[in-house]
Coordinates of C-alpha atoms in Angstrom, one line a residue:
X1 CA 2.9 28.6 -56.2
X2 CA 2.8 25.6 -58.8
X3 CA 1.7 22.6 -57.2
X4 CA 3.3 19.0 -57.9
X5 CA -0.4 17.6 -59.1
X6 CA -4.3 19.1 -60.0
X7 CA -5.3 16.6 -57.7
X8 CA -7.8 18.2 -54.9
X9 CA -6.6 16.8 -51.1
X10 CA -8.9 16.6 -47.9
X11 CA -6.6 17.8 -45.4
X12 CA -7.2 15.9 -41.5
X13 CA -4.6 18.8 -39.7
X14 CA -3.7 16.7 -36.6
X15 CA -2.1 18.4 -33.6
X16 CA -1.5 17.2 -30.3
X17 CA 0.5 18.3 -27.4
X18 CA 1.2 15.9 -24.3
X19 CA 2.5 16.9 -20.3
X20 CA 5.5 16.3 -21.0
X21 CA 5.5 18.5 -24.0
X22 CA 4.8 21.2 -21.8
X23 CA 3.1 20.6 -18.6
X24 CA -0.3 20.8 -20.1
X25 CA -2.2 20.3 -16.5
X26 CA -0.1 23.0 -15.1
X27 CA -0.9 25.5 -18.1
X28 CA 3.3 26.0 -18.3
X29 CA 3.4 25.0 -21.9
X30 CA 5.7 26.2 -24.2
X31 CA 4.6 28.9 -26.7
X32 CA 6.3 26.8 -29.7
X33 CA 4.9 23.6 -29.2
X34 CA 1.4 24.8 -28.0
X35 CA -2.0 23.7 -30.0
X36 CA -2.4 27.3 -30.9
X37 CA 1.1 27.7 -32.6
X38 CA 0.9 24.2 -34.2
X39 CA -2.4 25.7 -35.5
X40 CA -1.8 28.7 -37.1
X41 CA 1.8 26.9 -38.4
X42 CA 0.2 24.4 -40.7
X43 CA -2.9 26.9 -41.7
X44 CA 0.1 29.4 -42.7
X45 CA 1.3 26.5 -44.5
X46 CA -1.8 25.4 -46.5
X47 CA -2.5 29.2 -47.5
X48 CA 0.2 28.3 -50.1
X49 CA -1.0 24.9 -51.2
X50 CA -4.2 25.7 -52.8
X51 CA -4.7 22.6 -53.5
X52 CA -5.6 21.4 -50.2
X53 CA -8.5 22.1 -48.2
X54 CA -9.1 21.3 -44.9
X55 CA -11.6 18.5 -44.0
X56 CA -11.5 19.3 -40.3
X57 CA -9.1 19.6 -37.2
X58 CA -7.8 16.9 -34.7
X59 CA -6.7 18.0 -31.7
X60 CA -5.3 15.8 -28.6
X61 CA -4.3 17.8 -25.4
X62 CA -2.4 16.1 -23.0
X63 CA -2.1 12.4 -24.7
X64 CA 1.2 11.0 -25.2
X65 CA 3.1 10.8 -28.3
X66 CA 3.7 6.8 -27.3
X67 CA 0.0 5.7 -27.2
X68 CA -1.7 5.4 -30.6
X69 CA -5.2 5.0 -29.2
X70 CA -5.4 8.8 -28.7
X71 CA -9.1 9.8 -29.3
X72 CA -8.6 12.6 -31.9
X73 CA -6.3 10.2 -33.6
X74 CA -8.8 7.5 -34.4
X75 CA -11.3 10.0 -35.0
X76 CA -9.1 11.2 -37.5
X77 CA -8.5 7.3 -38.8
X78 CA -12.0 6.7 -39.0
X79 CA -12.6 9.1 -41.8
X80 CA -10.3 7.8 -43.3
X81 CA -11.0 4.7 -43.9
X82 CA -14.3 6.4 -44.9
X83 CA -13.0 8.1 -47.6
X84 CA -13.5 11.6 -46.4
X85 CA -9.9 12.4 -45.5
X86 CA -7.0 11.9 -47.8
X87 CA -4.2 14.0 -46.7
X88 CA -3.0 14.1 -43.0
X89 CA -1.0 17.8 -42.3
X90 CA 1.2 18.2 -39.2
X91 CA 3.6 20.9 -37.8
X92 CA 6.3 17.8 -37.1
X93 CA 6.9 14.1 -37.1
X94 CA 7.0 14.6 -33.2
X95 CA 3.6 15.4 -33.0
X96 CA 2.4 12.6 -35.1
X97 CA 4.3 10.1 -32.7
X98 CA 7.0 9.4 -30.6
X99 CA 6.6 5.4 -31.1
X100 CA 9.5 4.5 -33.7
X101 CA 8.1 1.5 -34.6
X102 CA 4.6 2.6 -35.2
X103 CA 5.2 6.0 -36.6
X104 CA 7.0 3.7 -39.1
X105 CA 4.0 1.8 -39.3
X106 CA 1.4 4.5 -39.9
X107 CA 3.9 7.1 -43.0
X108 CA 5.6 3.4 -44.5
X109 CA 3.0 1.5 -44.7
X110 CA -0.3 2.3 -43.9
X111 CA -1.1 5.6 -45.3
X112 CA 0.4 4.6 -48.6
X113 CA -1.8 1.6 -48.6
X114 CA -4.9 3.7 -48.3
X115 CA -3.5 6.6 -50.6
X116 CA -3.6 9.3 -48.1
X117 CA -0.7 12.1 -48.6
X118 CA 1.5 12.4 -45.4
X119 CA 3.2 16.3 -44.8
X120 CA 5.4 17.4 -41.8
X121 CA 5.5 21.3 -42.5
X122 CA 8.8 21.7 -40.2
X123 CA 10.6 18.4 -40.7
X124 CA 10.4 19.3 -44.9
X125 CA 8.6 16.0 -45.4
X126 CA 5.7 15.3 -48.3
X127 CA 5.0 11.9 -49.1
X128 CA 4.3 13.2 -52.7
X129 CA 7.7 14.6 -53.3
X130 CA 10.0 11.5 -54.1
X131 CA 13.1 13.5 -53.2
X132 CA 16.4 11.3 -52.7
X133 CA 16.8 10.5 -48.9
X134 CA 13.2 11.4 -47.5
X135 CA 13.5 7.0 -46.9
X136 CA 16.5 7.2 -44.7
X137 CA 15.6 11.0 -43.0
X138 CA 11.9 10.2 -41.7
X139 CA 13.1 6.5 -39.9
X140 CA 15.7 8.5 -38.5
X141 CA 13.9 11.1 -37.1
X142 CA 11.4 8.6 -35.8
X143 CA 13.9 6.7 -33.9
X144 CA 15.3 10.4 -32.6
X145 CA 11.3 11.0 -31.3
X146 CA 10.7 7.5 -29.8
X147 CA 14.5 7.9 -28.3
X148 CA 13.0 11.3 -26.6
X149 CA 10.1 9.9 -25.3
X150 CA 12.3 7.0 -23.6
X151 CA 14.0 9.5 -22.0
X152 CA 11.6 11.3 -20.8
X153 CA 9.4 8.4 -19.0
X154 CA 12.8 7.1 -17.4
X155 CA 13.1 10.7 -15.9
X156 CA 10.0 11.3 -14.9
X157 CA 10.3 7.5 -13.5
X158 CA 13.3 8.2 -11.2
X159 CA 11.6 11.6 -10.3
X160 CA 8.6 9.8 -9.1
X161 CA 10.4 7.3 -7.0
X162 CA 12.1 10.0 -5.4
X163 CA 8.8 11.7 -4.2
X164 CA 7.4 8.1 -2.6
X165 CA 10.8 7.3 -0.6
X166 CA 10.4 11.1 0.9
X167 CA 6.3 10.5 1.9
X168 CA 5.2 12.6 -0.7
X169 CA 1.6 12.1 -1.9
X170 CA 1.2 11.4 -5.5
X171 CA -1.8 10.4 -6.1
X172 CA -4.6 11.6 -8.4
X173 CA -7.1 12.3 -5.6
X174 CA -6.3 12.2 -1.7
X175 CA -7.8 8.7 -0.3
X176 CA -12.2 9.7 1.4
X177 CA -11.0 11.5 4.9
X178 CA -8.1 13.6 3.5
X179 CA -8.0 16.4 1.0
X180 CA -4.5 17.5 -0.9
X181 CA -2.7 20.5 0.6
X182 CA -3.5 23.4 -0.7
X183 CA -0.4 24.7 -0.3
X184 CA 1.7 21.8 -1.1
X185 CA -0.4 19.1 -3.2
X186 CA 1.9 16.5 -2.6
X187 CA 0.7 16.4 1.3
X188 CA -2.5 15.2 3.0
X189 CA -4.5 17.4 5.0
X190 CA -7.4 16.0 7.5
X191 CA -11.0 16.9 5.9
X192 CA -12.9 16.9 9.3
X193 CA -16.3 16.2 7.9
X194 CA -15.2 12.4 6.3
X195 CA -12.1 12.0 8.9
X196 CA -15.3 11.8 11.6
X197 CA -16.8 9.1 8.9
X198 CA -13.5 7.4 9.1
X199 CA -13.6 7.4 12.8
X200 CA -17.1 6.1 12.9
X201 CA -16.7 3.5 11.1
X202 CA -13.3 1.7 12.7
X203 CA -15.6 2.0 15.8
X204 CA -18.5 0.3 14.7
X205 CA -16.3 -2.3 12.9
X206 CA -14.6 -2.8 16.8
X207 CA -17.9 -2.6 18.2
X208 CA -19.4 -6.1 16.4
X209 CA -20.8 -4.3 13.1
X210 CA -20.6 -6.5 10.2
X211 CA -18.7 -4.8 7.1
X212 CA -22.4 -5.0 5.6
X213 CA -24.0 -3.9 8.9
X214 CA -22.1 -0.5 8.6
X215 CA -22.7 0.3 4.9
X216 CA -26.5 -0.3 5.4
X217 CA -26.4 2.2 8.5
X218 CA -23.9 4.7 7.0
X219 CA -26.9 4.9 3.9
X220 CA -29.4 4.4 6.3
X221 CA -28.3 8.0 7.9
X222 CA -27.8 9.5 4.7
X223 CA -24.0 9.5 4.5
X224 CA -22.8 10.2 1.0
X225 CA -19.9 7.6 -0.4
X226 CA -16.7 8.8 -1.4
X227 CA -17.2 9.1 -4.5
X228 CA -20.4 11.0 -4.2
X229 CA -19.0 12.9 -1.2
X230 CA -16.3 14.2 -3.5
X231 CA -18.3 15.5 -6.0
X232 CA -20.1 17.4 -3.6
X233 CA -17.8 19.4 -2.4
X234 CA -16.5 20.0 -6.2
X235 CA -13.3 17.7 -6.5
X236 CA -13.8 16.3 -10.1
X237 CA -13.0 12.3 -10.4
X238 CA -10.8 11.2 -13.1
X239 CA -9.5 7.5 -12.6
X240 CA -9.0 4.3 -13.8
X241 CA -10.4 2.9 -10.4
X242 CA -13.7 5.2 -10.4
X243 CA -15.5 2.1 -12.1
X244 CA -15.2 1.0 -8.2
X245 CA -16.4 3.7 -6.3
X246 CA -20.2 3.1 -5.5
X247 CA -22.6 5.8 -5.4
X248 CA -23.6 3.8 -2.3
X249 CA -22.1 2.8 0.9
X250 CA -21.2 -0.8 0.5
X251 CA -19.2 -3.6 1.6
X252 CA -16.1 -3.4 -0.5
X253 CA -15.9 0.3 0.3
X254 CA -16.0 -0.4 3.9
X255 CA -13.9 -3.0 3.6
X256 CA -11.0 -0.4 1.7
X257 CA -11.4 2.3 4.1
X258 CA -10.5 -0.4 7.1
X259 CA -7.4 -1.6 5.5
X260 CA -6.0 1.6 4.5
X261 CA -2.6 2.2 6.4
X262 CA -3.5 6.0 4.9
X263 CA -5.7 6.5 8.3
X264 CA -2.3 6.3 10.8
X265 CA -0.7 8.8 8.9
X266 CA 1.2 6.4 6.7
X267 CA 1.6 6.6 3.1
X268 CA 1.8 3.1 0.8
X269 CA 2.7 3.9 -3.4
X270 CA 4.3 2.4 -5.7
X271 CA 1.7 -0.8 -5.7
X272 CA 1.7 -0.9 -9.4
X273 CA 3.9 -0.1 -12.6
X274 CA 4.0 -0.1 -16.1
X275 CA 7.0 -2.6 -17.9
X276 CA 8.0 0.6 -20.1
X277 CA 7.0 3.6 -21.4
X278 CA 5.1 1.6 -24.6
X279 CA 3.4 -0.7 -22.5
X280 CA 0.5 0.5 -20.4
X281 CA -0.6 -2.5 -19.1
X282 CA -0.5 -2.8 -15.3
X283 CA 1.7 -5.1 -13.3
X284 CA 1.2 -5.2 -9.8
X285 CA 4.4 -5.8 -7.3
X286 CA 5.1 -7.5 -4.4
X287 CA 3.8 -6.1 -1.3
X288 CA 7.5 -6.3 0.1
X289 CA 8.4 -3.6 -3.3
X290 CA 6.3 -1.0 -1.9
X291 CA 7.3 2.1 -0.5
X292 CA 6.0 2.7 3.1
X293 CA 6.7 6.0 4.3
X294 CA 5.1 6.6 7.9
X295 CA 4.0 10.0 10.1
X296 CA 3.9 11.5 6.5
X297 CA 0.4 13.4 7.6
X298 CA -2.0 13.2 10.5
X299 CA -3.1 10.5 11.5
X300 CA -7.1 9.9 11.7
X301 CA -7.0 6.5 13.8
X302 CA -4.4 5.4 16.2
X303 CA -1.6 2.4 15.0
X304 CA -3.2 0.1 17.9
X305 CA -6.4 0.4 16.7
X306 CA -6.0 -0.1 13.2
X307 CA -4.0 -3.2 14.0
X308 CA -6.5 -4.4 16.3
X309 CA -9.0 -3.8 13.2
X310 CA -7.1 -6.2 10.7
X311 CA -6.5 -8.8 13.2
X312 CA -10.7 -9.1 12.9
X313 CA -10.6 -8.9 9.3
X314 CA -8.6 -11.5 9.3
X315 CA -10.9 -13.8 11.4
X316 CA -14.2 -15.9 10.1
X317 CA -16.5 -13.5 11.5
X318 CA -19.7 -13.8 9.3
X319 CA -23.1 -13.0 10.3
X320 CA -26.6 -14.0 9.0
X321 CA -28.5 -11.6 6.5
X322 CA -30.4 -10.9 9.7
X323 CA -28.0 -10.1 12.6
X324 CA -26.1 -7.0 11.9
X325 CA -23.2 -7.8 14.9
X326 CA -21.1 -10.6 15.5
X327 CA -21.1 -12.4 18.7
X328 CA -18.4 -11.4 21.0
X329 CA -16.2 -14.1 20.8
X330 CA -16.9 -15.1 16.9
X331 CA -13.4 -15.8 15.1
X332 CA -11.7 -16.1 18.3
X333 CA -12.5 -19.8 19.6
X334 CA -10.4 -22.9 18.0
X335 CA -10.9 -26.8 18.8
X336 CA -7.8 -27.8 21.1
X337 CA -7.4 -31.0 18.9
X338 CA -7.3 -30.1 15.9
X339 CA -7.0 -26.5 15.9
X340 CA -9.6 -25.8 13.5
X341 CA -12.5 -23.2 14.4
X342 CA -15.3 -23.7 16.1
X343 CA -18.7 -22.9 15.4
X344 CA -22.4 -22.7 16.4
X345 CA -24.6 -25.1 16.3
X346 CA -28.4 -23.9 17.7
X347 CA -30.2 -27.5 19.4
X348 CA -34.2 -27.0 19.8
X349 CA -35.3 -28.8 22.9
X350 CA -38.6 -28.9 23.6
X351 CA -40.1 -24.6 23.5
X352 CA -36.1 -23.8 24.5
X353 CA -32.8 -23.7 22.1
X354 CA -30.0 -24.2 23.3
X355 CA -26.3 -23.2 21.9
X356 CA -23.4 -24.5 21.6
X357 CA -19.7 -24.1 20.2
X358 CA -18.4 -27.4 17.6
X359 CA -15.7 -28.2 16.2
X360 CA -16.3 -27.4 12.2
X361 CA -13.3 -30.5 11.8
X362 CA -15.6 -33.1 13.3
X363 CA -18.5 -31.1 11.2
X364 CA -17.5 -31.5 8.0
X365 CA -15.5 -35.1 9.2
X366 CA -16.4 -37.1 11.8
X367 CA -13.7 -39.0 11.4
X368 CA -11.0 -36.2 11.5
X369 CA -11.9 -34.7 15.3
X370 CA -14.3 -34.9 17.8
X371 CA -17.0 -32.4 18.4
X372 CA -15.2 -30.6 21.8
X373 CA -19.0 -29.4 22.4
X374 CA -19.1 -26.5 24.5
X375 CA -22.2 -24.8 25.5
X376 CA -21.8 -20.9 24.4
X377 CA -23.3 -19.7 27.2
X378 CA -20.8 -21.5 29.8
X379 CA -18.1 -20.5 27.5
X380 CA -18.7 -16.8 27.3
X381 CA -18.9 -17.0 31.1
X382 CA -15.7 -18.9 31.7
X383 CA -13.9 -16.9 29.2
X384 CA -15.3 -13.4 31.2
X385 CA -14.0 -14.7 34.5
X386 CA -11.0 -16.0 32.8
X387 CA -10.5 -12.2 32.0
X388 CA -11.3 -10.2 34.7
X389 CA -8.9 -12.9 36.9
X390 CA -6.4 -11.4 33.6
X391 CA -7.2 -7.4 34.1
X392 CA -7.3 -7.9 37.7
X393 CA -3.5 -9.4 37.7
X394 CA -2.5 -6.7 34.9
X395 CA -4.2 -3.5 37.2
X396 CA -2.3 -5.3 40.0
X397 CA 1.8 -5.5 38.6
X398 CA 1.0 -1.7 36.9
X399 CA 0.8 -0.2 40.2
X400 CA 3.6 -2.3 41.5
X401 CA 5.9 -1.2 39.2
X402 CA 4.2 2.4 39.7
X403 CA 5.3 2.5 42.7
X404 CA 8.7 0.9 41.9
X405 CA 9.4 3.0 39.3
X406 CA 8.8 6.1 41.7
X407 CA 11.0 5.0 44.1
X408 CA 14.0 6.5 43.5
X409 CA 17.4 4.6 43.9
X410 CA 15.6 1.1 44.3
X411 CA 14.7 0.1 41.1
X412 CA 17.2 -1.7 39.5
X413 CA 19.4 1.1 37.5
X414 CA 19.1 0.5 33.4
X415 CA 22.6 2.6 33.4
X416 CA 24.3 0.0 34.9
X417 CA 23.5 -2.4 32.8
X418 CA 23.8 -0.5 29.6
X419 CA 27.7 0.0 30.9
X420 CA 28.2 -3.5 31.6
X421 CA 27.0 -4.3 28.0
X422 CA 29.2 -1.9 26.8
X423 CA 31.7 -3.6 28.3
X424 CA 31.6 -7.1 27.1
X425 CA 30.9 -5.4 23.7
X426 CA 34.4 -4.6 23.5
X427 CA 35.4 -8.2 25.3
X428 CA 33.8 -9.3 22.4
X429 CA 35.2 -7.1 19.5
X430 CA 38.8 -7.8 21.5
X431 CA 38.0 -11.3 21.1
X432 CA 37.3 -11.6 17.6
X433 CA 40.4 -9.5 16.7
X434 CA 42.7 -12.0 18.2
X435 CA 40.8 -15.2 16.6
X436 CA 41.3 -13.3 13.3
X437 CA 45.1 -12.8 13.9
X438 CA 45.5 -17.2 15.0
X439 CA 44.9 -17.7 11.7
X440 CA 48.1 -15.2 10.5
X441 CA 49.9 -17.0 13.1
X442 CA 49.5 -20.4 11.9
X443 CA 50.3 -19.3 8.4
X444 CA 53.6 -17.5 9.8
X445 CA 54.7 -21.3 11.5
X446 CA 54.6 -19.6 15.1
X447 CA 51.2 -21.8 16.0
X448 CA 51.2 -25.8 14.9
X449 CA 48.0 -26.7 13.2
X450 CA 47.4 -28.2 16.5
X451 CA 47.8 -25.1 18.5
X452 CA 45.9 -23.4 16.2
X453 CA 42.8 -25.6 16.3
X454 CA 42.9 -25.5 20.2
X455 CA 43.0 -22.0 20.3
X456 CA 40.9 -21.4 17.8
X457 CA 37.6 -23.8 19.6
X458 CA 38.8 -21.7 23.0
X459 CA 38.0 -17.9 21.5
X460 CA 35.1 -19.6 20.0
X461 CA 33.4 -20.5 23.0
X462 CA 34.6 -17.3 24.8
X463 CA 32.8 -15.8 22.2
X464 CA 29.5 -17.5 22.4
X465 CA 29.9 -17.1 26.6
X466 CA 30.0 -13.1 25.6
X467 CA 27.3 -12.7 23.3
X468 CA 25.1 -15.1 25.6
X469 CA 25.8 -12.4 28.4
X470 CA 24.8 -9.5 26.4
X471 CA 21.3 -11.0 25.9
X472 CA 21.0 -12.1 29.4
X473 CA 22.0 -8.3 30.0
X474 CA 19.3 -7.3 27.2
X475 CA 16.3 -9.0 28.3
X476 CA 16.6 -8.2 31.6
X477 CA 17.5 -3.8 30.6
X478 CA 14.0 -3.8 28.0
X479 CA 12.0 -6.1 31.2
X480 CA 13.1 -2.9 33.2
X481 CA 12.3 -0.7 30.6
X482 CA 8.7 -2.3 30.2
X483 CA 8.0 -2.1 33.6
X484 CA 9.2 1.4 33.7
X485 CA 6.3 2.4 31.5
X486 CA 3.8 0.7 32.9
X487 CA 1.5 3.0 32.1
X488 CA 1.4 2.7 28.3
X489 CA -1.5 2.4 26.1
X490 CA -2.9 -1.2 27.0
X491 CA -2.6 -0.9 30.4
X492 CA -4.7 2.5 30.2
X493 CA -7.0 1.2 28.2
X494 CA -7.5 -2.0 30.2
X495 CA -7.6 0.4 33.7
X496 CA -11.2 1.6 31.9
X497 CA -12.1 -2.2 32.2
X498 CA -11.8 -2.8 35.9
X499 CA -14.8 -4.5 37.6
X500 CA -16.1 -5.3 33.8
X501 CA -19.0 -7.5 34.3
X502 CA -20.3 -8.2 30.7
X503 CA -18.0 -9.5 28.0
X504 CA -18.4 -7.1 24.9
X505 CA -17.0 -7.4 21.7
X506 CA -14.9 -4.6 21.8
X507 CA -12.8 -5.7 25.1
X508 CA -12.8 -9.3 23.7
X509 CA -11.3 -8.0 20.0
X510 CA -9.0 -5.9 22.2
X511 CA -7.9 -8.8 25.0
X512 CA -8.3 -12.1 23.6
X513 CA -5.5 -13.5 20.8
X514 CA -7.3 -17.0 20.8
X515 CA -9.2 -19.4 22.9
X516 CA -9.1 -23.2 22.8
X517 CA -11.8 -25.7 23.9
X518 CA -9.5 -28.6 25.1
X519 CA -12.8 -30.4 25.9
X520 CA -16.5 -30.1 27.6
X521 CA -15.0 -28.5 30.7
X522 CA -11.5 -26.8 29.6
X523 CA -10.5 -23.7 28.2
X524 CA -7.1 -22.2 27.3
X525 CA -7.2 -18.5 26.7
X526 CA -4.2 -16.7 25.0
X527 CA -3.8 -12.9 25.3
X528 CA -2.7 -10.1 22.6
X529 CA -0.3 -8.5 25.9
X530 CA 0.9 -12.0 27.6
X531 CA 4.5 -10.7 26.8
X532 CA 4.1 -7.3 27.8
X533 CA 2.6 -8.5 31.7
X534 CA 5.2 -11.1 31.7
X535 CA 8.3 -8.4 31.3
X536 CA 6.2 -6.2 33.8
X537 CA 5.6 -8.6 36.5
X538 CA 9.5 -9.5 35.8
X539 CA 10.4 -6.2 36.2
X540 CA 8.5 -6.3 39.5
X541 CA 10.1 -9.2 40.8
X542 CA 13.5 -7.8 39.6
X543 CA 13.4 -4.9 42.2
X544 CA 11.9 -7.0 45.2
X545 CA 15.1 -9.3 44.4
X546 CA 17.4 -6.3 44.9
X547 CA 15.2 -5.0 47.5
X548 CA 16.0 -8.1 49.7

């Protein structure tokens, strides 16, 4: 075949092939656009171009026609710019780029400027034939490529939103505790070696343990990290966030594991996105954008204690380098005058020290509080009494409304009420239909503007009378309700605490919402289930009302 020069190219034959070309993880690809094909297309090619000889091959699997930073690709651009390569062959424009703008970039401008040849063996395109029209053809066909590729990321978009608003898992790798379902990888299965891990560690972290204290003992017994443990057992990392997973145990991934909503069965995505399909950089959304899909998998804690868990992350409880546990009541106590919190201050007196709980307002200003000194040794006594007197009243209205709740026909009847809310529901719907129709009224000249305002204030406070009713009605249905149940969670777990003569941290994270030192001699405690015994010992009184 006569060629168009005697000029002797350097051929770079690029190929590439990206998921959505094919599904390249999956190994579904299609035979036409596979690396093979492309191959053996542009080698059939060449065979009649003599003067061309291959430098070398480029080949990126799995990259996307969008992102120019593709490995092969600069490979191939480096040798470029060396001067070994001076002819770039590929089976179409397509797989040279889907970007319009820098597909453009790279056959317009850049190649020409470094005076390498540019062929697309299927698109008919050779930057050394000056054939009428190849100027307006290759743009075109670029913009058709990008256009494509636009297409593609918004489906692939919508199809991914789709799987987070039905709970399915689509992460990379499942989160240390859970492994992907073999039989459906878009669902998390319980891996019982880490899930006991898991469970270990919300326990020492309700038990006292600094987040520091458990990664030292967690390496101390020779527990392997995530990402170590996942190597082990043959699951191969590939992630932008393995940068962050320590081959050791340490306080940051402690400190993930105990925020994770994974751990109740609960699945959070969709933290993240990208602004398009061209830009890759990250943008992170607003914790009120993400999709929170609950009972999605097993659960490897239970919702109370995980809550109970961030309600102590959230607190100042920081520990010296050499105390591994917090004290019982750390993050807990608050000055009553100027709510800030208090802390310890150890006084040497003579061969004894003595302890005692500050104000870190009047600390750091005198001028802003006083001290509210409290001795932590008197304080940690007061508050135990103050609790048992608490458990003991709690253990005290559950069996009340046990025994209410058994007796059949004396309790006050929740269907009654639900009927009688019913009820004024439809007073109220009924009442609001005929304020509507005042206004018609008016405008129809049977009602003065008079009458009509005068009627008008009269359904209105009708109206408020009703809907004040139904919440009257309301309360006092979910106060039966709660006393009904009486033996939920809390009051179980508190049963385990009866006669309790030490104040650990575990019942003090569990009990104790906040306490205030009003001064030397006063505390004012406030409890996480206040409400809950105030409904029950409503309920209580309720049915010795009607009783009587």
């Amino acid at each position: 075949m006569e060629t168009l020069n005697s000029k002797t190219y350097h051929a770079a034959v690029y190929l590439r092939l990206s998921r959505e070309d094919g599904d390249v993880a999956e190994g579904s690809r299609a035979l036409s656009n596979s690396i093979s094909n492309q191959k053996e297309l542009v080698m059939d090619y060449l065979r009649s171009h003599a003067e061309i000889q291959v430098y070398s091959v480029y080949t990126d699997d799995g990259w996307s026609g969008v992102d120019f930073q593709r490995p092969e690709f600069q490979r191939m651009l480096s040798d470029i710019r060396e001067g070994s390569v001076d002819c770039v062959v590929v089976k179409d424009l397509s797989r040279f780029g889907r970007n319009y703008i820098e597909s453009g970039r790279y056959i317009e401008k850049i190649f020409p400027m470094l005076g390498v040849r540019f062929i697309a063996v299927n698109d008919g395109y050779d930057s050394l034939d000056g054939q009428y029209g190849n100027d307006m053809v290759i743009p075109f066909k670029n913009l058709i490529n990008d256009a494509y590729c636009r297409d593609i990321s918004v489906k692939i978009r919508s199809h991914m939103e789709v799987k987070r608003k039905n709970g399915e898992y689509i992460g990379a790798f499942a989160a240390y505790g859970y492994l992907k379902d073999p039989e459906d990888k878009n669902h998390l299965v319980v891996d019982g070696y880490a899930a006991d891990v898991v469970r270990d560690i919300f326990a020492m972290k309700l038990a006292g343990c600094s987040l520091k204290a458990i990664a030292d003992r967690l390496n101390r017994d020779g527990i392997l990290s995530p990402l170590q443990y996942k190597k082990s057992i043959g699951i191969r990392l590939e992630s932008s966030f393995q940068k962050d997973m320590e081959p050791k145990w340490s306080y940051n991934a402690v400190l993930r594991i105990l925020k994770n909503e994974v751990y109740v069965g609960t699945v959070v995505q969709g933290k993240c996105t990208t602004p398009n399909y061209k830009v890759k950089k990250r943008v992170y959304k607003d914790e009120s954008e993400w999709v929170r899909v609950g009972d999605a998998h097993e659960a490897i804690v239970g919702r109370s204690e995980f809550e109970l868990v961030q309600s102590l992350l959230a607190r100042d409880t920081r520990v010296s380098p050499k105390k591994g546990k917090v004290f019982p009541l750390a993050g807990m106590v608050f000055c009553g005058g100027c709510g800030e919190p208090m802390v310890r201050k150890t006084v040497p007196s003579g061969d004894k020290r003595y302890v005692y709980y500050v104000c870190s307002g009047h600390k750091n200003d005198r001028a802003s509080c006083s001290s509210h000194s409290f001795s932590a040794k008197k304080l940690e006594e007061s508050v135990l009494a103050l609790v048992q007197t608490f458990i003991g009243k709690v253990l005290m209205l559950s069996e009340a409304a046990d025994i209410v709740s058994r007796a059949s026909g004396m309790a006050p009847d929740v269907g009654k009420i639900e009927s009688r809310i019913a009820k004024l529901r439809e007073e109220a719907e009924d009442c609001g239909r005929r304020r509507k129709n005042l206004y018609e009224d008016f405008k129809d000249g049977i009602l003065t503007k008079e009458e009509y305002a005068m009627l008008r204030e009269q359904y209105q406070e009708q109206a408020d009378g009703i809907q004040a009713a139904i919440a009257s009605l309301e309360k006092e249905r979910d106060s039966i309700q709660t006393g009904q149940t009486a033996g939920q969670e809390w009051v179980d777990a508190l049963k385990g605490y009866k006669g309790v003569e030490t104040l650990d941290r575990r019942l003090a994270a569990f009990l104790i919402d906040r306490i205030e030192v009003m001064d030397s001699d006063t505390l004012q405690v406030s409890y996480r289930f206040e409400k809950e015994a105030a409904e029950m010992e409503r309920f209580v009184m309720m049915y010795r009302k009607e009783a009587v």
